[in-house]
Short mmCIF file of C-alpha atoms in Angstrom, two decimals:
data_model
loop_
_atom_site.label_atom_id
_atom_site.label_comp_id
_atom_site.label_asym_id
_atom_site.label_seq_id
_atom_site.Cartn_x
_atom_site.Cartn_y
_atom_site.Cartn_z
CA MET O 9 -4.08 0.09 25.11
CA ASP O 10 -3.71 3.50 23.79
CA LEU O 11 -1.29 4.11 21.18
CA SER O 12 -1.30 7.78 20.86
CA ALA O 13 0.93 7.85 23.65
CA LYS O 14 3.82 5.19 21.64
CA THR O 15 6.72 6.19 20.14
CA ASP O 16 6.42 6.31 16.02
CA ARG O 17 9.32 2.95 17.30
CA GLN O 18 7.51 1.17 19.25
CA ILE O 19 4.15 0.98 16.87
CA GLN O 20 6.83 -0.42 13.81
CA ASN O 21 8.08 -2.82 16.89
CA LEU O 22 4.62 -3.46 17.53
CA ILE O 23 3.76 -4.17 13.78
CA GLU O 24 7.05 -6.45 13.00
CA ASN O 25 6.15 -8.73 15.90
CA HIS O 26 2.46 -9.44 14.65
CA ARG O 27 4.27 -9.55 11.41
CA ARG O 28 6.66 -12.03 12.77
CA GLU O 29 3.78 -14.27 14.15
CA LYS O 30 2.12 -13.92 10.91
CA LYS O 31 -0.61 -12.20 13.45
CA LEU O 32 -1.20 -9.12 11.68
CA ASP O 33 -5.17 -9.53 11.64
CA ALA O 34 -5.12 -9.11 15.28
CA PRO O 35 -6.43 -6.15 17.00
CA LEU O 36 -3.30 -4.78 17.90
CA ALA O 37 -1.68 -5.37 14.68
CA LYS O 38 -4.63 -3.15 13.20
CA ALA O 39 -4.11 -0.75 15.45
CA ALA O 40 -1.17 -0.49 15.19
CA VAL O 41 -1.20 -0.35 10.81
CA GLU O 42 -4.09 2.36 11.76
CA GLU O 43 -1.88 4.68 14.26
CA GLN O 44 1.04 4.04 11.58
CA ALA O 45 -1.12 5.63 9.18
CA ARG O 46 -2.20 8.71 10.61
CA ARG O 47 0.78 9.20 12.29
CA ASN O 48 2.17 9.74 8.52
CA LYS O 49 3.19 13.46 7.59
CA ALA O 50 4.46 13.20 4.73
CA PHE O 51 2.26 10.99 2.92
CA ASN O 52 -1.63 12.16 3.06
CA PHE O 53 -2.29 7.91 3.51
CA GLN O 54 -6.03 8.55 3.71
CA ALA O 55 -6.09 10.62 0.16
CA GLY O 56 -3.80 8.01 -1.00
CA ILE O 57 -6.14 5.29 -0.38
CA GLU O 58 -9.40 7.05 -1.15
CA PHE O 59 -7.54 7.63 -4.65
CA LEU O 60 -6.38 3.86 -5.15
CA ILE O 61 -10.04 2.95 -4.60
CA GLN O 62 -11.55 5.78 -7.18
CA ALA O 63 -9.21 4.60 -9.86
CA ALA O 64 -10.27 0.83 -8.90
CA SER O 65 -14.86 2.12 -9.00
CA ASP O 66 -13.02 4.17 -12.16
CA LYS O 67 -10.68 0.42 -12.74
CA ARG O 68 -7.81 2.14 -14.37
CA PRO O 69 -4.26 1.92 -13.83
CA VAL O 70 -2.15 4.60 -11.26
CA ASN O 71 1.38 5.69 -11.98
CA TYR O 72 3.58 6.71 -9.02
CA ARG O 73 3.07 10.47 -9.99
CA GLU O 74 -0.82 10.43 -9.83
CA LEU O 75 0.00 8.25 -6.17
CA ALA O 76 1.80 11.24 -5.08
CA GLU O 77 0.53 13.83 -5.97
CA ALA O 78 -2.31 12.35 -4.45
CA GLY O 79 -1.19 11.88 -0.86
CA GLY O 80 0.53 15.16 -1.11
CA ILE O 81 4.00 14.45 -2.15
CA LEU O 82 3.87 16.39 -5.10
CA LYS O 83 1.85 19.07 -6.76
CA ALA O 84 0.70 18.84 -10.19
CA ASP O 85 2.91 21.17 -11.59
CA ASP O 86 6.45 19.74 -9.48
CA LYS O 87 9.29 17.72 -11.78
CA TRP O 88 9.17 14.55 -10.87
CA TYR O 89 12.53 13.05 -9.30
CA GLN O 90 12.65 8.54 -9.39
CA HIS O 91 13.50 8.94 -5.67
CA MET O 92 10.30 10.35 -4.73
CA THR O 93 8.94 6.89 -5.17
CA ARG O 94 10.76 6.07 -1.89
CA LYS O 95 8.39 8.74 -0.52
CA ILE O 96 5.36 6.74 -1.00
CA PRO O 97 4.54 3.69 1.62
CA LEU O 98 3.52 1.30 -0.70
CA SER O 99 4.40 -1.62 2.06
CA GLN O 100 2.82 0.85 5.08
CA ILE O 101 -0.46 0.49 2.14
CA VAL O 102 0.25 -2.94 1.87
CA ASP O 103 -0.17 -3.68 5.80
CA TYR O 104 -3.34 -1.28 5.54
CA ALA O 105 -5.30 -2.28 2.96
CA HIS O 106 -4.51 -6.45 4.24
CA THR O 107 -5.63 -5.34 8.11
CA GLN O 108 -9.01 -3.43 6.43
CA GLY O 109 -10.40 -6.69 4.87
CA MET O 110 -9.48 -5.02 1.47
CA PRO O 111 -7.17 -6.68 -1.64
CA ALA O 112 -3.74 -5.72 -2.23
CA ILE O 113 -4.51 -2.28 -3.78
CA THR O 114 -1.24 -1.53 -4.69
CA SER O 115 -2.40 -3.51 -7.77
CA LEU O 116 -3.06 -0.99 -9.65
CA VAL O 117 0.11 1.23 -8.85
CA GLU O 118 2.08 0.77 -12.80
CA THR O 119 5.48 2.95 -13.76
CA THR O 120 4.08 4.99 -17.00
CA GLN O 121 5.83 2.04 -18.64
CA GLY O 122 3.46 -0.22 -17.33
CA ILE O 123 3.44 -3.55 -15.29
CA THR O 124 7.89 -3.75 -15.44
CA ASP O 125 9.91 -6.08 -12.97
CA ASN O 126 10.68 -3.29 -10.23
CA ILE O 127 6.84 -2.63 -10.01
CA LEU O 128 6.55 -6.73 -10.20
CA SER O 129 9.64 -6.73 -7.43
CA GLY O 130 8.03 -4.21 -5.56
CA PHE O 131 4.88 -5.70 -5.24
CA GLN O 132 6.38 -8.68 -4.18
CA LYS O 133 8.33 -7.22 -0.91
CA GLY O 134 4.84 -5.91 -0.36
CA LEU O 135 3.46 -9.13 -0.42
CA ASP O 136 6.03 -10.73 1.46
CA ASP O 137 6.17 -7.73 4.43
CA THR O 138 2.35 -8.32 5.44
CA GLY O 139 2.94 -11.73 4.96
CA ILE O 140 0.01 -12.74 1.64
CA LYS O 141 1.89 -15.74 0.23
CA VAL O 142 0.90 -16.06 -3.66
CA PRO O 143 -0.99 -19.14 -4.32
CA SER O 144 1.68 -22.52 -5.78
CA GLY O 145 1.97 -22.78 -9.53
CA MET O 146 0.62 -19.05 -9.66
CA SER O 147 3.62 -16.16 -11.43
CA ILE O 148 4.46 -12.63 -9.64
CA ARG O 149 2.64 -11.00 -12.33
CA ASP O 150 -0.12 -13.10 -13.01
CA PHE O 151 -1.08 -12.82 -9.34
CA TYR O 152 -0.29 -8.70 -9.40
CA LEU O 153 -3.22 -8.66 -12.00
CA SER O 154 -5.39 -11.29 -10.39
CA GLU O 155 -5.47 -9.35 -7.60
CA ARG O 156 -5.95 -5.85 -10.15
CA GLN O 157 -9.09 -7.31 -10.55
CA ARG O 158 -10.26 -8.63 -7.47
CA THR O 159 -9.86 -4.42 -6.39
CA PHE O 160 -11.91 -3.70 -9.12
CA ASP O 161 -14.66 -6.51 -8.57
CA TRP O 162 -14.18 -5.64 -4.67
CA VAL O 163 -14.72 -1.57 -5.09
CA SER O 164 -17.63 -2.02 -7.14
CA LYS O 165 -19.40 -4.52 -4.38
CA ARG O 166 -18.62 -1.94 -1.79
#
């Protein structure tokens, strides 16, 4: 299927339909997620992913501002406003990572105050949207930290 001929809405519908069926790993879903990432003009998706992979290689977390700068949402000397976090497509990043066999690399993202309840609830939403389940008996915080470690381990084996 030629996804380049599809509208943004059609691409989103393809992803949502596969998500509902818990088939986000299907070839068409993977292609749709990649096409959605390619079309994102507000956030340089490839640069953002590469930045997160480099941060994992350095074994360090990143904050929203750093990811926004890496993705071209703002420049280093621009003023940061809280609403800018909405411009970072964290759920799309989780989808992309999942369809590429990567860990949930958004586990590297935290606020300048660290791992807050807002970070964890956003992480949970991204997991839910992608269909990733937190193992039974594990808190979201523990899973977040285990995914962070898994990201560090994954990038060291690349």
